[in-house]
Amino acid sequence: WKPSMIATAWRRWVRPSATHASRRLSSIRTFLRGREGPACRAGDRPCSSTQWRRSSSEFAGSGELTHRLNQIAEQAIGKEDIQRARDERDRLLHTLSKDDVSKRRLVHNTCLKAAANAGLRTEAERMYIEIVCDIGEENLNSKSFGKMMEACANSEPPDPVGAKKWAAKMQEVGLETDVEMFNILIHC
């Protein structure tokens, strides 16, 4: 648990009442003290907190890798933001090996998120082509197609036909649609 996670839990669980807040804080501390990490790789017993941090740090690279790009993508509203996202994407891709397909896909999908959030369908389609050229269509995942559908849904005016086209393309590639995809189609 990082301090920011504790702060989020505090905001969600605490009510304005001071006595209630102190009781809630006490229950949060109790919860955190009793929290154990995943089972150790060597056996079924829970890891100590130090071992748990060490094993979970192996997965921390992905979040740190795209943190800045994700911030740009979440705030994207226009073509200037898309260009900033592309520049950051290119910088990150330059540092990754061509063989590291999963991280390259993560970087591309995060950049695609910028176009989807801005509702720039044509920019998203250009990015899709760039992704396919870089990692191949067989290495795409449902998030890639979900972002394409989201770009259609967020475009002005919304493009339900385009969103359906991307859902069909996703199934054509061999990926299954999930509830989130149907939700995008319904709200498009």
mmCIF file with all atom_site columns, N, CA and C in Angstrom, residues 39-95:
data_model
loop_
_atom_site.group_PDB
_atom_site.id
_atom_site.type_symbol
_atom_site.label_atom_id
_atom_site.label_alt_id
_atom_site.label_comp_id
_atom_site.label_asym_id
_atom_site.label_entity_id
_atom_site.label_seq_id
_atom_site.pdbx_PDB_ins_code
_atom_site.Cartn_x
_atom_site.Cartn_y
_atom_site.Cartn_z
_atom_site.occupancy
_atom_site.B_iso_or_equiv
_atom_site.pdbx_formal_charge
_atom_site.auth_seq_id
_atom_site.auth_comp_id
_atom_site.auth_asym_id
_atom_site.auth_atom_id
_atom_site.pdbx_PDB_model_num
ATOM 1   N N  . ALA A 1 39 ? 1.132  -15.516 -2.098  1.00 0.00 ? 39 ALA A N  1
ATOM 2   C CA . ALA A 1 39 ? 1.926  -16.632 -1.586  1.00 0.00 ? 39 ALA A CA 1
ATOM 3   C C  . ALA A 1 39 ? 3.322  -16.595 -2.190  1.00 0.00 ? 39 ALA A C  1
ATOM 4   N N  . CYS A 1 40 ? 4.300  -17.009 -1.402  1.00 0.00 ? 40 CYS A N  1
ATOM 5   C CA . CYS A 1 40 ? 5.675  -17.040 -1.897  1.00 0.00 ? 40 CYS A CA 1
ATOM 6   C C  . CYS A 1 40 ? 5.774  -18.036 -3.038  1.00 0.00 ? 40 CYS A C  1
ATOM 7   N N  . ARG A 1 41 ? 6.706  -17.819 -3.904  1.00 0.00 ? 41 ARG A N  1
ATOM 8   C CA . ARG A 1 41 ? 6.877  -18.733 -5.033  1.00 0.00 ? 41 ARG A CA 1
ATOM 9   C C  . ARG A 1 41 ? 7.343  -20.098 -4.586  1.00 0.00 ? 41 ARG A C  1
ATOM 10  N N  . ALA A 1 42 ? 8.056  -20.141 -3.476  1.00 0.00 ? 42 ALA A N  1
ATOM 11  C CA . ALA A 1 42 ? 8.607  -21.412 -3.003  1.00 0.00 ? 42 ALA A CA 1
ATOM 12  C C  . ALA A 1 42 ? 7.553  -22.293 -2.349  1.00 0.00 ? 42 ALA A C  1
ATOM 13  N N  . GLY A 1 43 ? 6.498  -21.714 -1.822  1.00 0.00 ? 43 GLY A N  1
ATOM 14  C CA . GLY A 1 43 ? 5.500  -22.506 -1.120  1.00 0.00 ? 43 GLY A CA 1
ATOM 15  C C  . GLY A 1 43 ? 4.192  -21.782 -0.969  1.00 0.00 ? 43 GLY A C  1
ATOM 16  N N  . ASP A 1 44 ? 3.313  -22.314 -0.123  1.00 0.00 ? 44 ASP A N  1
ATOM 17  C CA . ASP A 1 44 ? 1.985  -21.745 0.027   1.00 0.00 ? 44 ASP A CA 1
ATOM 18  C C  . ASP A 1 44 ? 1.900  -20.689 1.122   1.00 0.00 ? 44 ASP A C  1
ATOM 19  N N  . ARG A 1 45 ? 2.920  -20.570 1.961   1.00 0.00 ? 45 ARG A N  1
ATOM 20  C CA . ARG A 1 45 ? 2.833  -19.614 3.055   1.00 0.00 ? 45 ARG A CA 1
ATOM 21  C C  . ARG A 1 45 ? 2.911  -18.194 2.506   1.00 0.00 ? 45 ARG A C  1
ATOM 22  N N  . PRO A 1 46 ? 2.229  -17.248 3.150   1.00 0.00 ? 46 PRO A N  1
ATOM 23  C CA . PRO A 1 46 ? 2.267  -15.866 2.666   1.00 0.00 ? 46 PRO A CA 1
ATOM 24  C C  . PRO A 1 46 ? 3.671  -15.285 2.793   1.00 0.00 ? 46 PRO A C  1
ATOM 25  N N  . CYS A 1 47 ? 4.004  -14.395 1.899   1.00 0.00 ? 47 CYS A N  1
ATOM 26  C CA . CYS A 1 47 ? 5.309  -13.732 1.939   1.00 0.00 ? 47 CYS A CA 1
ATOM 27  C C  . CYS A 1 47 ? 5.326  -12.687 3.042   1.00 0.00 ? 47 CYS A C  1
ATOM 28  N N  . SER A 1 48 ? 6.510  -12.407 3.527   1.00 0.00 ? 48 SER A N  1
ATOM 29  C CA . SER A 1 48 ? 6.644  -11.262 4.422   1.00 0.00 ? 48 SER A CA 1
ATOM 30  C C  . SER A 1 48 ? 6.487  -10.012 3.566   1.00 0.00 ? 48 SER A C  1
ATOM 31  N N  . SER A 1 49 ? 6.258  -8.875  4.190   1.00 0.00 ? 49 SER A N  1
ATOM 32  C CA . SER A 1 49 ? 6.028  -7.659  3.413   1.00 0.00 ? 49 SER A CA 1
ATOM 33  C C  . SER A 1 49 ? 7.222  -7.321  2.527   1.00 0.00 ? 49 SER A C  1
ATOM 34  N N  . THR A 1 50 ? 8.441  -7.591  2.992   1.00 0.00 ? 50 THR A N  1
ATOM 35  C CA . THR A 1 50 ? 9.623  -7.308  2.192   1.00 0.00 ? 50 THR A CA 1
ATOM 36  C C  . THR A 1 50 ? 9.661  -8.192  0.957   1.00 0.00 ? 50 THR A C  1
ATOM 37  N N  . GLN A 1 51 ? 9.385  -9.488  1.148   1.00 0.00 ? 51 GLN A N  1
ATOM 38  C CA . GLN A 1 51 ? 9.381  -10.400 0.010   1.00 0.00 ? 51 GLN A CA 1
ATOM 39  C C  . GLN A 1 51 ? 8.282  -10.016 -0.972  1.00 0.00 ? 51 GLN A C  1
ATOM 40  N N  . TRP A 1 52 ? 7.117  -9.619  -0.449  1.00 0.00 ? 52 TRP A N  1
ATOM 41  C CA . TRP A 1 52 ? 5.995  -9.266  -1.311  1.00 0.00 ? 52 TRP A CA 1
ATOM 42  C C  . TRP A 1 52 ? 6.344  -8.047  -2.153  1.00 0.00 ? 52 TRP A C  1
ATOM 43  N N  . ARG A 1 53 ? 6.979  -7.035  -1.528  1.00 0.00 ? 53 ARG A N  1
ATOM 44  C CA . ARG A 1 53 ? 7.369  -5.847  -2.277  1.00 0.00 ? 53 ARG A CA 1
ATOM 45  C C  . ARG A 1 53 ? 8.351  -6.190  -3.375  1.00 0.00 ? 53 ARG A C  1
ATOM 46  N N  . ARG A 1 54 ? 9.287  -7.089  -3.057  1.00 0.00 ? 54 ARG A N  1
ATOM 47  C CA . ARG A 1 54 ? 10.278 -7.459  -4.042  1.00 0.00 ? 54 ARG A CA 1
ATOM 48  C C  . ARG A 1 54 ? 9.630  -8.155  -5.239  1.00 0.00 ? 54 ARG A C  1
ATOM 49  N N  . SER A 1 55 ? 8.720  -9.100  -4.968  1.00 0.00 ? 55 SER A N  1
ATOM 50  C CA . SER A 1 55 ? 8.119  -9.835  -6.071  1.00 0.00 ? 55 SER A CA 1
ATOM 51  C C  . SER A 1 55 ? 7.158  -8.957  -6.864  1.00 0.00 ? 55 SER A C  1
ATOM 52  N N  . SER A 1 56 ? 6.464  -8.024  -6.225  1.00 0.00 ? 56 SER A N  1
ATOM 53  C CA . SER A 1 56 ? 5.529  -7.166  -6.949  1.00 0.00 ? 56 SER A CA 1
ATOM 54  C C  . SER A 1 56 ? 6.256  -6.077  -7.730  1.00 0.00 ? 56 SER A C  1
ATOM 55  N N  . SER A 1 57 ? 7.494  -5.752  -7.353  1.00 0.00 ? 57 SER A N  1
ATOM 56  C CA . SER A 1 57 ? 8.224  -4.705  -8.053  1.00 0.00 ? 57 SER A CA 1
ATOM 57  C C  . SER A 1 57 ? 8.581  -5.124  -9.472  1.00 0.00 ? 57 SER A C  1
ATOM 58  N N  . GLU A 1 58 ? 8.561  -6.425  -9.741  1.00 0.00 ? 58 GLU A N  1
ATOM 59  C CA . GLU A 1 58 ? 8.842  -6.887  -11.095 1.00 0.00 ? 58 GLU A CA 1
ATOM 60  C C  . GLU A 1 58 ? 7.795  -6.369  -12.066 1.00 0.00 ? 58 GLU A C  1
ATOM 61  N N  . PHE A 1 59 ? 6.569  -6.147  -11.576 1.00 0.00 ? 59 PHE A N  1
ATOM 62  C CA . PHE A 1 59 ? 5.482  -5.709  -12.423 1.00 0.00 ? 59 PHE A CA 1
ATOM 63  C C  . PHE A 1 59 ? 5.340  -4.197  -12.438 1.00 0.00 ? 59 PHE A C  1
ATOM 64  N N  . ALA A 1 60 ? 6.108  -3.495  -11.652 1.00 0.00 ? 60 ALA A N  1
ATOM 65  C CA . ALA A 1 60 ? 5.960  -2.047  -11.531 1.00 0.00 ? 60 ALA A CA 1
ATOM 66  C C  . ALA A 1 60 ? 6.448  -1.322  -12.769 1.00 0.00 ? 60 ALA A C  1
ATOM 67  N N  . GLY A 1 61 ? 7.305  -1.933  -13.571 1.00 0.00 ? 61 GLY A N  1
ATOM 68  C CA . GLY A 1 61 ? 7.885  -1.282  -14.730 1.00 0.00 ? 61 GLY A CA 1
ATOM 69  C C  . GLY A 1 61 ? 6.865  -0.791  -15.735 1.00 0.00 ? 61 GLY A C  1
ATOM 70  N N  . SER A 1 62 ? 5.787  -1.533  -15.949 1.00 0.00 ? 62 SER A N  1
ATOM 71  C CA . SER A 1 62 ? 4.801  -1.153  -16.947 1.00 0.00 ? 62 SER A CA 1
ATOM 72  C C  . SER A 1 62 ? 4.111  0.157   -16.580 1.00 0.00 ? 62 SER A C  1
ATOM 73  N N  . GLY A 1 63 ? 3.711  0.302   -15.327 1.00 0.00 ? 63 GLY A N  1
ATOM 74  C CA . GLY A 1 63 ? 3.046  1.526   -14.900 1.00 0.00 ? 63 GLY A CA 1
ATOM 75  C C  . GLY A 1 63 ? 3.962  2.725   -14.979 1.00 0.00 ? 63 GLY A C  1
ATOM 76  N N  . GLU A 1 64 ? 5.206  2.547   -14.574 1.00 0.00 ? 64 GLU A N  1
ATOM 77  C CA . GLU A 1 64 ? 6.169  3.638   -14.626 1.00 0.00 ? 64 GLU A CA 1
ATOM 78  C C  . GLU A 1 64 ? 6.525  3.979   -16.059 1.00 0.00 ? 64 GLU A C  1
ATOM 79  N N  . LEU A 1 65 ? 6.536  2.971   -16.907 1.00 0.00 ? 65 LEU A N  1
ATOM 80  C CA . LEU A 1 65 ? 6.894  3.162   -18.308 1.00 0.00 ? 65 LEU A CA 1
ATOM 81  C C  . LEU A 1 65 ? 5.947  4.141   -18.990 1.00 0.00 ? 65 LEU A C  1
ATOM 82  N N  . THR A 1 66 ? 4.655  3.973   -18.781 1.00 0.00 ? 66 THR A N  1
ATOM 83  C CA . THR A 1 66 ? 3.666  4.773   -19.502 1.00 0.00 ? 66 THR A CA 1
ATOM 84  C C  . THR A 1 66 ? 3.016  5.861   -18.659 1.00 0.00 ? 66 THR A C  1
ATOM 85  N N  . HIS A 1 67 ? 3.530  6.138   -17.484 1.00 0.00 ? 67 HIS A N  1
ATOM 86  C CA . HIS A 1 67 ? 2.892  7.117   -16.585 1.00 0.00 ? 67 HIS A CA 1
ATOM 87  C C  . HIS A 1 67 ? 2.698  8.476   -17.254 1.00 0.00 ? 67 HIS A C  1
ATOM 88  N N  . ARG A 1 68 ? 3.748  9.016   -17.816 1.00 0.00 ? 68 ARG A N  1
ATOM 89  C CA . ARG A 1 68 ? 3.674  10.357  -18.433 1.00 0.00 ? 68 ARG A CA 1
ATOM 90  C C  . ARG A 1 68 ? 2.759  10.329  -19.655 1.00 0.00 ? 68 ARG A C  1
ATOM 91  N N  . LEU A 1 69 ? 2.872  9.286   -20.470 1.00 0.00 ? 69 LEU A N  1
ATOM 92  C CA . LEU A 1 69 ? 2.018  9.146   -21.644 1.00 0.00 ? 69 LEU A CA 1
ATOM 93  C C  . LEU A 1 69 ? 0.553  9.022   -21.232 1.00 0.00 ? 69 LEU A C  1
ATOM 94  N N  . ASN A 1 70 ? 0.292  8.287   -20.172 1.00 0.00 ? 70 ASN A N  1
ATOM 95  C CA . ASN A 1 70 ? -1.077 8.120   -19.686 1.00 0.00 ? 70 ASN A CA 1
ATOM 96  C C  . ASN A 1 70 ? -1.653 9.457   -19.214 1.00 0.00 ? 70 ASN A C  1
ATOM 97  N N  . GLN A 1 71 ? -0.844 10.277  -18.566 1.00 0.00 ? 71 GLN A N  1
ATOM 98  C CA . GLN A 1 71 ? -1.310 11.601  -18.136 1.00 0.00 ? 71 GLN A CA 1
ATOM 99  C C  . GLN A 1 71 ? -1.711 12.456  -19.338 1.00 0.00 ? 71 GLN A C  1
ATOM 100 N N  . ILE A 1 72 ? -0.896 12.398  -20.386 1.00 0.00 ? 72 ILE A N  1
ATOM 101 C CA . ILE A 1 72 ? -1.210 13.149  -21.606 1.00 0.00 ? 72 ILE A CA 1
ATOM 102 C C  . ILE A 1 72 ? -2.508 12.618  -22.214 1.00 0.00 ? 72 ILE A C  1
ATOM 103 N N  . ALA A 1 73 ? -2.632 11.292  -22.276 1.00 0.00 ? 73 ALA A N  1
ATOM 104 C CA . ALA A 1 73 ? -3.802 10.655  -22.898 1.00 0.00 ? 73 ALA A CA 1
ATOM 105 C C  . ALA A 1 73 ? -5.085 10.982  -22.146 1.00 0.00 ? 73 ALA A C  1
ATOM 106 N N  . GLU A 1 74 ? -5.033 10.981  -20.827 1.00 0.00 ? 74 GLU A N  1
ATOM 107 C CA . GLU A 1 74 ? -6.234 11.243  -20.044 1.00 0.00 ? 74 GLU A CA 1
ATOM 108 C C  . GLU A 1 74 ? -6.729 12.678  -20.190 1.00 0.00 ? 74 GLU A C  1
ATOM 109 N N  . GLN A 1 75 ? -5.836 13.601  -20.508 1.00 0.00 ? 75 GLN A N  1
ATOM 110 C CA . GLN A 1 75 ? -6.211 15.015  -20.630 1.00 0.00 ? 75 GLN A CA 1
ATOM 111 C C  . GLN A 1 75 ? -6.358 15.466  -22.079 1.00 0.00 ? 75 GLN A C  1
ATOM 112 N N  . ALA A 1 76 ? -6.235 14.531  -23.029 1.00 0.00 ? 76 ALA A N  1
ATOM 113 C CA . ALA A 1 76 ? -6.257 14.883  -24.451 1.00 0.00 ? 76 ALA A CA 1
ATOM 114 C C  . ALA A 1 76 ? -7.616 15.426  -24.871 1.00 0.00 ? 76 ALA A C  1
ATOM 115 N N  . ILE A 1 77 ? -7.584 16.581  -25.560 1.00 0.00 ? 77 ILE A N  1
ATOM 116 C CA . ILE A 1 77 ? -8.828 17.158  -26.069 1.00 0.00 ? 77 ILE A CA 1
ATOM 117 C C  . ILE A 1 77 ? -8.688 17.622  -27.516 1.00 0.00 ? 77 ILE A C  1
ATOM 118 N N  . GLY A 1 78 ? -7.477 17.675  -28.037 1.00 0.00 ? 78 GLY A N  1
ATOM 119 C CA . GLY A 1 78 ? -7.293 18.166  -29.404 1.00 0.00 ? 78 GLY A CA 1
ATOM 120 C C  . GLY A 1 78 ? -6.078 17.566  -30.079 1.00 0.00 ? 78 GLY A C  1
ATOM 121 N N  . LYS A 1 79 ? -5.839 18.022  -31.309 1.00 0.00 ? 79 LYS A N  1
ATOM 122 C CA . LYS A 1 79 ? -4.730 17.484  -32.110 1.00 0.00 ? 79 LYS A CA 1
ATOM 123 C C  . LYS A 1 79 ? -3.362 17.779  -31.497 1.00 0.00 ? 79 LYS A C  1
ATOM 124 N N  . GLU A 1 80 ? -3.240 18.903  -30.787 1.00 0.00 ? 80 GLU A N  1
ATOM 125 C CA . GLU A 1 80 ? -1.958 19.224  -30.151 1.00 0.00 ? 80 GLU A CA 1
ATOM 126 C C  . GLU A 1 80 ? -1.619 18.175  -29.096 1.00 0.00 ? 80 GLU A C  1
ATOM 127 N N  . ASP A 1 81 ? -2.640 17.762  -28.348 1.00 0.00 ? 81 ASP A N  1
ATOM 128 C CA . ASP A 1 81 ? -2.434 16.731  -27.323 1.00 0.00 ? 81 ASP A CA 1
ATOM 129 C C  . ASP A 1 81 ? -2.093 15.390  -27.961 1.00 0.00 ? 81 ASP A C  1
ATOM 130 N N  . ILE A 1 82 ? -2.710 15.112  -29.094 1.00 0.00 ? 82 ILE A N  1
ATOM 131 C CA . ILE A 1 82 ? -2.419 13.865  -29.811 1.00 0.00 ? 82 ILE A CA 1
ATOM 132 C C  . ILE A 1 82 ? -0.959 13.867  -30.261 1.00 0.00 ? 82 ILE A C  1
ATOM 133 N N  . GLN A 1 83 ? -0.492 15.017  -30.742 1.00 0.00 ? 83 GLN A N  1
ATOM 134 C CA . GLN A 1 83 ? 0.909  15.109  -31.180 1.00 0.00 ? 83 GLN A CA 1
ATOM 135 C C  . GLN A 1 83 ? 1.862  14.928  -30.000 1.00 0.00 ? 83 GLN A C  1
ATOM 136 N N  . ARG A 1 84 ? 1.523  15.502  -28.848 1.00 0.00 ? 84 ARG A N  1
ATOM 137 C CA . ARG A 1 84 ? 2.347  15.306  -27.643 1.00 0.00 ? 84 ARG A CA 1
ATOM 138 C C  . ARG A 1 84 ? 2.373  13.826  -27.259 1.00 0.00 ? 84 ARG A C  1
ATOM 139 N N  . ALA A 1 85 ? 1.223  13.167  -27.363 1.00 0.00 ? 85 ALA A N  1
ATOM 140 C CA . ALA A 1 85 ? 1.146  11.738  -27.043 1.00 0.00 ? 85 ALA A CA 1
ATOM 141 C C  . ALA A 1 85 ? 1.990  10.928  -28.028 1.00 0.00 ? 85 ALA A C  1
ATOM 142 N N  . ARG A 1 86 ? 1.926  11.289  -29.297 1.00 0.00 ? 86 ARG A N  1
ATOM 143 C CA . ARG A 1 86 ? 2.743  10.589  -30.304 1.00 0.00 ? 86 ARG A CA 1
ATOM 144 C C  . ARG A 1 86 ? 4.239  10.775  -30.039 1.00 0.00 ? 86 ARG A C  1
ATOM 145 N N  . ASP A 1 87 ? 4.625  11.991  -29.693 1.00 0.00 ? 87 ASP A N  1
ATOM 146 C CA . ASP A 1 87 ? 6.037  12.259  -29.404 1.00 0.00 ? 87 ASP A CA 1
ATOM 147 C C  . ASP A 1 87 ? 6.511  11.417  -28.222 1.00 0.00 ? 87 ASP A C  1
ATOM 148 N N  . GLU A 1 88 ? 5.702  11.369  -27.177 1.00 0.00 ? 88 GLU A N  1
ATOM 149 C CA . GLU A 1 88 ? 6.053  10.571  -25.999 1.00 0.00 ? 88 GLU A CA 1
ATOM 150 C C  . GLU A 1 88 ? 6.079  9.083   -26.343 1.00 0.00 ? 88 GLU A C  1
ATOM 151 N N  . ARG A 1 89 ? 5.102  8.643   -27.149 1.00 0.00 ? 89 ARG A N  1
ATOM 152 C CA . ARG A 1 89 ? 5.065  7.243   -27.586 1.00 0.00 ? 89 ARG A CA 1
ATOM 153 C C  . ARG A 1 89 ? 6.340  6.884   -28.352 1.00 0.00 ? 89 ARG A C  1
ATOM 154 N N  . ASP A 1 90 ? 6.727  7.743   -29.287 1.00 0.00 ? 90 ASP A N  1
ATOM 155 C CA . ASP A 1 90 ? 7.928  7.480   -30.077 1.00 0.00 ? 90 ASP A CA 1
ATOM 156 C C  . ASP A 1 90 ? 9.175  7.427   -29.206 1.00 0.00 ? 90 ASP A C  1
ATOM 157 N N  . ARG A 1 91 ? 9.231  8.315   -28.211 1.00 0.00 ? 91 ARG A N  1
ATOM 158 C CA . ARG A 1 91 ? 10.374 8.308   -27.277 1.00 0.00 ? 91 ARG A CA 1
ATOM 159 C C  . ARG A 1 91 ? 10.434 6.989   -26.525 1.00 0.00 ? 91 ARG A C  1
ATOM 160 N N  . LEU A 1 92 ? 9.278  6.518   -26.057 1.00 0.00 ? 92 LEU A N  1
ATOM 161 C CA . LEU A 1 92 ? 9.232  5.262   -25.304 1.00 0.00 ? 92 LEU A CA 1
ATOM 162 C C  . LEU A 1 92 ? 9.542  4.058   -26.190 1.00 0.00 ? 92 LEU A C  1
ATOM 163 N N  . LEU A 1 93 ? 8.988  4.039   -27.388 1.00 0.00 ? 93 LEU A N  1
ATOM 164 C CA . LEU A 1 93 ? 9.224  2.907   -28.297 1.00 0.00 ? 93 LEU A CA 1
ATOM 165 C C  . LEU A 1 93 ? 10.696 2.798   -28.671 1.00 0.00 ? 93 LEU A C  1
ATOM 166 N N  . HIS A 1 94 ? 11.355 3.951   -28.740 1.00 0.00 ? 94 HIS A N  1
ATOM 167 C CA . HIS A 1 94 ? 12.789 3.961   -29.071 1.00 0.00 ? 94 HIS A CA 1
ATOM 168 C C  . HIS A 1 94 ? 13.612 3.239   -27.990 1.00 0.00 ? 94 HIS A C  1
ATOM 169 N N  . THR A 1 95 ? 13.121 3.242   -26.756 1.00 0.00 ? 95 THR A N  1
ATOM 170 C CA . THR A 1 95 ? 13.861 2.607   -25.658 1.00 0.00 ? 95 THR A CA 1
ATOM 171 C C  . THR A 1 95 ? 13.555 1.119   -25.528 1.00 0.00 ? 95 THR A C  1
#
